[in-house]
C-alpha cells in the first residue's frame, strides 16, 4: 500500500464534489469521442466512403489526441486544471457540433480533429485534479474511478446516442448531444478549483523552451514513465479499436448479428469495463505489487480470446464465445490505467502532468495504428476480418517485449525513491 506522505491533501466531501465536476467533463468528452463507434455504418453511407476512409475519422481524432498529450501535460503543469479543462470543453463541443452539420467528408474530418484536440485536454487534467485533492494512497483508486466515469460515457454513447441516431436522425442526434458540453462548461467555470486551500502548488515560473525540453527529458529518463507508456500501449487498444469503430462492423458483417444484438455486445464491453475498473482499483490500492501481474494477465487473456474468436472453425463464432470476448475486452481499459500507477511514483509533483501525458500517448498511438491497419487490410482482403484483426497480435507482441524489458529497472528505481522518501520523512523536524 502506498504510504501517506507529508502535506497530502485531506480528501473528503469537498474534494469529491470538485473532482466530480472534472470527471463530468471527461464523461462528456468520452461520449463525443466514442459517438462514431455507434455511427460508423451510418457515417460510411452519409459520406459515401470505404473502410479505409471511414477509419481515417478515428485515426485523425486519435492522432490529434496522441500528439497533444505532452503539450497538454506541460500546460496542466503550467496553467492548472481549470484553464486547460475550459479550453478543452470549448474545443470538443465545437467539434461535436461541427460534425453534426458537416456536409462533406473533409469538413467532417476537420470537426473530428477539433474534437480530438479538446478531448486530449480532459483526462490528464482530471488525473492532476485527483492528485491535488486526494491523498497519494488514493491515487490508484481515484484514477480507476475516473476511467469508470469515462466508460459510463461510452455506455451513454452506445445506448442513448445510438437510439437517438436512428430515431431523430444524424444532425439532431449529434447537435443535441453537444448541449452536454455547454452544461459541463457552466459547472466548470462556476465551481471547479484547482486545489484545496492551504495546498497551493509551488510557483511554476516560465523558463522557456529549454526548460520544457528538460521536463520532457527528465520524465522520459525515468523507467517508470516508459513502463507506464508501454503498459498503456499494450493493454488499451484492443477494446478502444473495438468500441471506437470496428466492433459494430465486425459483429454485423463478419458474425452475422443484427445491429441490436451487436449493440448489446458493445454495451457488455462497457459494463465489463466498469466492473473490472472497481476490482482493479481496489486491488492496486491495497496491493501495489499487483500492478504488473494484472497488466500481463489482461494482455494474455485478451490475446487468447481474440485468437479463439478469429480462428473458430466455422463461418461465425458462437454467441458464448463473443460474450467471453466482449467481457474480456472490458478489462483492457482498467488495465491501461495501471500505466499511470507506474509513472506517478516515478516523477515528482512538478512533472506529474508531463509524465501522465507521455503515458497516455501509448494506448492512443497503438489504437491509431491498429485502426489504420484494420481498415487497410479490410480493403486489401475484401473484408476478411480474420486477417485484418490479426494486427492486434503484432501490437501486443511489441508492447509486451518492452514491458518485460523495462520492468526490472522500473521496480529498482521505485524502491530507491520509496527509501529516499522515508528517510526524508524521518528527518522532517517536528
Coordinates of C-alpha atoms in Angstrom, one line a residue:
X1 CA 0.0 0.0 0.0
X2 CA 1.2 3.5 -0.8
X3 CA 2.4 5.4 2.2
X4 CA 0.7 8.6 3.3
X5 CA 3.1 11.5 2.5
X6 CA 3.6 14.7 4.4
X7 CA 1.5 17.5 3.1
X8 CA -1.1 15.2 1.4
X9 CA -4.4 16.9 0.7
X10 CA -7.2 15.8 3.0
X11 CA -9.8 14.5 0.5
X12 CA -13.3 14.4 1.9
X13 CA -16.7 15.5 0.5
X14 CA -15.4 18.9 -0.8
X15 CA -12.7 17.0 -2.8
X16 CA -15.2 14.6 -4.1
X17 CA -17.5 17.4 -5.3
X18 CA -14.8 19.4 -7.1
X19 CA -13.3 16.3 -8.6
X20 CA -16.7 15.2 -9.7
X21 CA -17.1 18.3 -11.8
X22 CA -13.8 17.4 -13.6
X23 CA -14.9 13.9 -14.1
X24 CA -18.2 15.1 -15.6
X25 CA -16.2 16.9 -18.2
X26 CA -14.3 13.7 -19.0
X27 CA -17.6 11.8 -19.1
X28 CA -19.0 14.1 -21.8
X29 CA -15.7 14.0 -23.7
X30 CA -15.9 10.2 -23.9
X31 CA -19.5 10.4 -25.2
X32 CA -18.3 12.6 -28.0
X33 CA -15.1 10.5 -28.6
X34 CA -17.0 7.2 -28.9
X35 CA -20.1 8.6 -30.8
X36 CA -18.6 7.5 -34.1
X37 CA -18.4 3.9 -32.8
X38 CA -22.2 3.5 -33.0
X39 CA -22.4 5.6 -36.1
X40 CA -19.7 4.1 -38.2
X41 CA -22.0 2.4 -40.7
X42 CA -24.2 5.5 -40.9
X43 CA -21.1 7.7 -41.5
X44 CA -20.0 5.4 -44.3
X45 CA -23.4 5.9 -46.0
X46 CA -23.6 9.6 -45.2
X47 CA -20.2 10.5 -46.7
X48 CA -20.1 7.6 -49.2
X49 CA -16.6 6.3 -48.1
X50 CA -14.9 2.9 -47.9
X51 CA -13.4 1.2 -44.9
X52 CA -10.0 3.0 -45.1
X53 CA -11.6 6.4 -45.4
X54 CA -14.0 5.6 -42.5
X55 CA -11.1 4.6 -40.3
X56 CA -9.5 8.0 -41.1
X57 CA -12.1 9.7 -38.9
X58 CA -10.9 7.8 -35.8
X59 CA -7.3 7.8 -36.8
X60 CA -7.2 11.6 -37.3
X61 CA -9.0 12.1 -34.0
X62 CA -6.6 9.8 -32.1
X63 CA -3.6 11.3 -34.0
X64 CA -4.5 14.7 -32.7
X65 CA -5.2 13.3 -29.2
X66 CA -1.9 11.5 -29.0
X67 CA 0.1 14.4 -30.4
X68 CA -1.4 16.7 -27.8
X69 CA -0.6 14.6 -24.8
X70 CA 2.8 16.0 -24.0
X71 CA 1.8 19.7 -24.7
X72 CA -1.3 19.2 -22.6
X73 CA 0.7 17.7 -19.8
X74 CA 3.0 20.8 -19.9
X75 CA 0.0 23.1 -20.0
X76 CA -1.6 21.5 -17.0
X77 CA 1.7 21.8 -15.0
X78 CA 2.0 25.4 -16.1
X79 CA -1.6 26.8 -16.2
X80 CA -3.5 24.4 -13.8
X81 CA -6.5 22.2 -14.3
X82 CA -9.4 24.7 -14.6
X83 CA -7.9 26.7 -17.5
X84 CA -7.0 23.6 -19.5
X85 CA -10.3 21.9 -19.0
X86 CA -12.2 25.1 -20.0
X87 CA -10.3 25.2 -23.3
X88 CA -10.9 21.5 -23.8
X89 CA -14.7 21.8 -23.3
X90 CA -15.0 24.6 -25.8
X91 CA -13.0 22.7 -28.4
X92 CA -14.7 19.3 -28.1
X93 CA -18.1 20.8 -28.0
X94 CA -17.4 22.8 -31.2
X95 CA -16.1 19.6 -32.8
X96 CA -19.2 17.6 -32.0
X97 CA -21.5 20.4 -33.2
X98 CA -19.4 20.8 -36.4
X99 CA -19.6 17.0 -37.1
X100 CA -23.4 17.2 -36.8
X101 CA -23.7 19.7 -39.7
X102 CA -20.7 18.8 -41.9
X103 CA -21.9 18.5 -45.5
X104 CA -18.7 17.0 -46.8
X105 CA -16.2 14.3 -45.8
X106 CA -13.4 16.9 -45.5
X107 CA -15.4 19.1 -43.1
X108 CA -16.3 16.1 -41.0
X109 CA -12.6 15.2 -40.7
X110 CA -11.8 18.7 -39.5
X111 CA -14.6 18.5 -36.9
X112 CA -13.3 15.2 -35.6
X113 CA -9.8 16.7 -35.4
X114 CA -11.1 19.6 -33.3
X115 CA -13.0 17.2 -31.1
X116 CA -9.8 15.1 -30.6
X117 CA -7.9 18.3 -29.6
X118 CA -10.4 19.2 -26.9
X119 CA -10.7 15.6 -25.7
X120 CA -6.9 15.4 -25.3
X121 CA -7.1 18.1 -22.6
X122 CA -9.6 16.2 -20.3
X123 CA -8.1 13.1 -18.8
X124 CA -4.7 14.4 -17.8
X125 CA -6.4 17.3 -16.2
X126 CA -8.7 15.0 -14.2
X127 CA -5.7 13.0 -13.1
X128 CA -4.0 16.1 -11.9
X129 CA -7.2 17.3 -10.2
X130 CA -7.3 14.0 -8.3
X131 CA -3.7 14.2 -7.2
X132 CA -4.3 17.8 -5.9
X133 CA -7.5 17.0 -3.9
X134 CA -6.9 13.4 -2.6
X135 CA -4.1 11.7 -0.6
X136 CA -1.5 9.9 -2.6
X137 CA -2.6 6.5 -1.3
X138 CA -5.9 7.0 -3.0
X139 CA -4.3 7.7 -6.4
X140 CA -4.9 4.2 -8.0
X141 CA -8.5 4.1 -6.9
X142 CA -9.2 7.7 -7.9
X143 CA -7.6 7.1 -11.4
X144 CA -9.7 3.9 -11.9
X145 CA -12.9 5.7 -10.9
X146 CA -12.1 8.4 -13.4
X147 CA -11.7 5.7 -16.0
X148 CA -15.0 4.2 -14.8
X149 CA -16.8 7.6 -15.4
X150 CA -15.3 7.6 -18.9
X151 CA -16.8 4.2 -19.6
X152 CA -20.1 5.4 -18.3
X153 CA -19.8 8.0 -21.1
X154 CA -19.1 5.2 -23.5
X155 CA -22.3 3.4 -22.2
X156 CA -24.4 6.6 -22.9
X157 CA -22.9 6.7 -26.4
X158 CA -23.7 3.0 -27.0
X159 CA -27.3 3.1 -25.6
X160 CA -28.6 6.6 -25.8
X161 CA -26.9 8.2 -28.8
X162 CA -27.4 5.0 -30.9
X163 CA -31.1 5.3 -30.4
X164 CA -31.2 9.0 -31.0
X165 CA -29.3 8.5 -34.2
X166 CA -31.9 6.1 -35.6
X167 CA -34.8 7.9 -34.0
X168 CA -34.3 11.6 -34.8
X169 CA -31.5 11.5 -37.4
X170 CA -27.9 12.4 -37.8
X171 CA -28.0 16.2 -37.3
X172 CA -30.4 16.2 -34.4
X173 CA -28.6 13.4 -32.5
X174 CA -25.1 14.9 -32.8
X175 CA -26.2 18.6 -32.3
X176 CA -28.4 17.6 -29.3
X177 CA -25.6 15.7 -27.7
X178 CA -23.4 18.9 -28.0
X179 CA -25.6 20.6 -25.4
X180 CA -24.0 18.4 -22.7
X181 CA -20.8 20.3 -23.4
X182 CA -22.4 23.6 -22.7
X183 CA -23.8 22.2 -19.4
X184 CA -20.4 21.0 -18.1
X185 CA -18.8 24.2 -19.2
X186 CA -21.1 26.2 -16.9
X187 CA -20.4 23.9 -13.9
X188 CA -16.6 24.0 -14.6
X189 CA -16.5 27.8 -14.7
X190 CA -18.6 28.4 -11.6
X191 CA -17.5 25.7 -9.2
X192 CA -14.2 24.0 -10.1
X193 CA -11.0 24.8 -8.1
X194 CA -7.5 23.6 -8.9
X195 CA -6.6 22.7 -5.3
X196 CA -7.9 22.9 -1.7
X197 CA -7.0 25.9 0.4
X198 CA -3.6 25.6 2.1
X199 CA -2.3 23.1 -0.6
X200 CA -1.3 25.6 -3.3
X201 CA 1.5 24.2 -5.5
X202 CA 4.9 25.8 -5.7
X203 CA 5.1 28.7 -8.2
X204 CA 5.8 27.5 -11.7
X205 CA 7.8 30.2 -13.4
X206 CA 8.0 30.1 -17.2
X207 CA 11.6 29.3 -18.1
X208 CA 11.4 29.0 -21.9
X209 CA 11.8 26.1 -24.4
X210 CA 14.9 24.8 -22.7
X211 CA 13.0 24.1 -19.5
X212 CA 10.2 22.4 -21.4
X213 CA 12.7 20.1 -23.1
X214 CA 14.3 19.3 -19.8
X215 CA 10.9 18.5 -18.3
X216 CA 10.1 16.0 -21.1
X217 CA 13.6 14.5 -21.0
X218 CA 13.6 14.1 -17.2
X219 CA 10.2 12.4 -17.3
X220 CA 11.3 10.1 -20.2
X221 CA 14.5 9.1 -18.4
X222 CA 12.5 7.5 -15.6
X223 CA 12.0 3.8 -16.4
X224 CA 8.6 4.0 -14.6
X225 CA 7.4 6.6 -17.1
X226 CA 8.4 4.4 -20.1
X227 CA 7.0 1.3 -18.4
X228 CA 3.7 3.2 -17.9
X229 CA 3.6 4.2 -21.5
X230 CA 4.1 0.6 -22.7
X231 CA 1.6 -0.8 -20.3
X232 CA -0.9 1.7 -21.6
X233 CA 0.1 0.9 -25.2
X234 CA -0.3 -2.8 -24.8
X235 CA -3.5 -3.0 -22.8
X236 CA -5.8 -0.2 -24.0
X237 CA -6.0 -0.5 -27.8
X238 CA -7.9 -3.9 -28.3
X239 CA -11.0 -2.5 -26.6
X240 CA -10.5 1.0 -28.0
X241 CA -10.4 -0.2 -31.6
X242 CA -13.5 -2.4 -30.9
X243 CA -15.6 0.3 -29.3
X244 CA -14.4 3.3 -31.3
X245 CA -15.0 1.9 -34.8
X246 CA -14.6 -1.7 -35.8
X247 CA -16.6 -3.6 -33.2
X248 CA -20.0 -2.9 -34.8
X249 CA -18.9 -3.8 -38.4
X250 CA -17.2 -6.9 -37.2
X251 CA -20.2 -8.2 -35.3
X252 CA -22.7 -7.3 -38.0
X253 CA -20.8 -8.1 -41.2
X254 CA -18.4 -10.8 -40.1
X255 CA -20.5 -12.5 -37.4
X256 CA -23.9 -12.0 -39.0
X257 CA -25.6 -10.4 -36.0
X258 CA -28.3 -7.8 -36.1
X259 CA -27.4 -4.2 -35.1
X260 CA -29.4 -4.5 -31.9
X261 CA -27.6 -7.6 -30.8
X262 CA -24.2 -6.1 -31.8
X263 CA -25.1 -3.0 -29.7
X264 CA -25.9 -5.2 -26.7
X265 CA -22.4 -6.8 -27.0
X266 CA -20.8 -3.4 -27.2
X267 CA -22.7 -2.5 -24.1
X268 CA -21.3 -5.6 -22.4
X269 CA -17.8 -4.4 -23.1
X270 CA -18.6 -1.1 -21.3
X271 CA -20.3 -2.8 -18.4
X272 CA -17.5 -5.3 -18.0
X273 CA -15.0 -2.4 -18.1
X274 CA -16.8 -0.7 -15.3
X275 CA -16.8 -3.9 -13.2
X276 CA -13.1 -4.5 -13.8
X277 CA -12.3 -0.9 -13.0
X278 CA -13.7 -1.2 -9.5
X279 CA -11.8 -4.5 -8.9
X280 CA -8.5 -3.4 -10.3
X281 CA -8.7 -0.1 -8.4
X282 CA -9.3 -1.8 -5.1
X283 CA -6.6 -4.4 -5.7
X284 CA -3.9 -1.9 -6.6
X285 CA -4.8 0.4 -3.8
X286 CA -4.3 -2.4 -1.3
X287 CA -1.5 -4.4 -3.1
X288 CA 0.7 -2.1 -5.1
X289 CA 2.6 -5.2 -6.4
X290 CA -0.5 -6.4 -8.2
X291 CA 0.0 -3.8 -11.0
X292 CA 2.2 -5.8 -13.3
X293 CA 0.5 -9.2 -12.9
X294 CA -2.8 -7.6 -13.6
X295 CA -1.5 -5.9 -16.7
X296 CA 0.3 -9.0 -18.1
X297 CA -2.7 -11.2 -17.2
X298 CA -5.0 -8.8 -19.2
X299 CA -2.7 -8.9 -22.2
X300 CA -2.6 -12.7 -22.2
X301 CA -6.3 -13.2 -21.7
X302 CA -7.1 -10.7 -24.5
X303 CA -4.8 -12.4 -26.9
X304 CA -6.2 -15.8 -26.1
X305 CA -9.8 -14.9 -26.6
X306 CA -9.2 -12.9 -29.7
X307 CA -7.3 -15.9 -31.2
X308 CA -10.2 -18.2 -30.3
X309 CA -12.8 -15.9 -31.9
X310 CA -10.9 -15.3 -35.1
X311 CA -9.7 -18.9 -35.6
X312 CA -13.1 -20.6 -34.7
X313 CA -13.6 -23.4 -37.3
X314 CA -17.0 -22.2 -38.5
X315 CA -18.4 -19.3 -40.5
X316 CA -19.5 -17.5 -37.4
X317 CA -18.2 -17.7 -33.8
X318 CA -20.8 -19.0 -31.3
X319 CA -22.6 -16.4 -29.2
X320 CA -21.0 -17.7 -26.0
X321 CA -17.5 -17.0 -27.4
X322 CA -18.5 -13.5 -28.5
X323 CA -19.8 -12.9 -25.0
X324 CA -16.5 -14.0 -23.5
X325 CA -14.6 -11.8 -26.0
X326 CA -16.6 -8.7 -25.0
X327 CA -16.3 -9.5 -21.3
X328 CA -12.5 -9.9 -21.5
X329 CA -12.2 -6.7 -23.7
X330 CA -13.8 -4.9 -20.8
X331 CA -10.6 -5.4 -18.7
X332 CA -8.5 -3.5 -21.2
X333 CA -9.4 0.0 -20.0
X334 CA -8.8 -0.7 -16.3
X335 CA -5.5 -2.4 -17.2
X336 CA -4.4 0.6 -19.2
X337 CA -5.0 2.8 -16.1
X338 CA -2.2 0.8 -14.4
X339 CA 0.3 2.6 -16.6
X340 CA -0.3 5.8 -14.7
X341 CA 0.4 3.9 -11.4
X342 CA 3.9 3.2 -12.7
X343 CA 4.5 6.7 -14.0
X344 CA 3.1 8.5 -10.9
X345 CA 5.6 7.4 -8.3
X346 CA 8.5 7.8 -10.7
X347 CA 8.1 11.5 -11.0
X348 CA 7.9 14.5 -8.6
X349 CA 4.8 16.6 -8.4
X350 CA 6.0 19.3 -10.8
X351 CA 6.3 16.7 -13.5
X352 CA 3.1 14.8 -13.0
X353 CA 1.2 16.3 -15.9
X354 CA 4.2 15.8 -18.3
X355 CA 4.6 12.2 -17.2
X356 CA 0.9 11.5 -17.5
X357 CA 0.9 12.9 -21.0
X358 CA 3.7 10.6 -22.1
X359 CA 2.0 7.6 -20.6
X360 CA -1.4 8.5 -22.1
X361 CA 0.1 8.6 -25.6
X362 CA 0.8 4.9 -25.5
X363 CA -2.6 3.4 -25.9
X364 CA -3.8 6.0 -28.3
X365 CA -0.8 5.5 -30.6
X366 CA -1.5 1.8 -30.6
X367 CA -5.2 2.4 -31.2
X368 CA -4.5 4.7 -34.1
X369 CA -2.0 2.3 -35.7
X370 CA -4.5 -0.6 -35.4
X371 CA -7.4 1.4 -36.7
X372 CA -5.4 2.2 -39.8
X373 CA -4.1 -1.3 -40.2
X374 CA -7.5 -2.9 -39.9
X375 CA -9.0 -0.5 -42.5
X376 CA -6.3 -1.1 -45.0
X377 CA -6.3 -4.9 -44.5
X378 CA -10.1 -5.0 -44.9
X379 CA -9.9 -3.1 -48.2
X380 CA -7.0 -5.3 -49.4
X381 CA -8.6 -8.6 -48.5
X382 CA -12.2 -8.0 -49.4
X383 CA -13.4 -7.5 -45.8
X384 CA -11.6 -10.5 -44.3
X385 CA -11.9 -9.6 -40.6
X386 CA -9.7 -12.6 -39.5
X387 CA -6.7 -11.2 -41.4
X388 CA -7.5 -7.6 -40.5
X389 CA -7.9 -8.1 -36.8
X390 CA -4.6 -10.2 -36.6
X391 CA -2.9 -6.8 -36.5
X392 CA -3.9 -6.8 -32.8
X393 CA -1.3 -9.6 -32.1
X394 CA 1.5 -7.6 -33.7
X395 CA 1.0 -4.6 -31.5
X396 CA 0.6 -6.8 -28.4
X397 CA 3.9 -8.6 -29.0
X398 CA 5.7 -5.3 -29.5
X399 CA 4.3 -3.8 -26.3
X400 CA 4.9 -7.0 -24.2
X401 CA 8.5 -7.1 -25.2
X402 CA 9.0 -3.5 -23.9
X403 CA 7.2 -4.2 -20.7
X404 CA 9.4 -7.2 -20.0
X405 CA 12.5 -5.2 -20.8
X406 CA 11.7 -2.3 -18.5
X407 CA 10.0 -3.9 -15.5
X408 CA 13.2 -4.7 -13.6
X409 CA 14.7 -1.2 -13.9
X410 CA 11.4 0.5 -13.0
X411 CA 11.0 -1.7 -9.9
X412 CA 14.5 -0.9 -8.7
X413 CA 14.1 2.8 -9.3
X414 CA 10.8 2.9 -7.5
X415 CA 12.3 1.1 -4.5
X416 CA 15.1 3.7 -4.4
X417 CA 12.6 6.6 -4.4
X418 CA 10.5 5.0 -1.7
X419 CA 13.5 4.5 0.6
X420 CA 14.6 8.1 -0.1
X421 CA 11.2 9.5 0.7
X422 CA 11.0 7.5 4.0
X423 CA 14.5 8.9 5.0
X424 CA 13.3 12.4 4.3
X425 CA 10.1 11.8 6.3
X426 CA 12.1 10.6 9.3
X427 CA 14.2 13.7 9.2
X428 CA 11.4 16.2 8.9
X429 CA 11.6 18.5 12.0
X430 CA 8.5 18.5 14.3

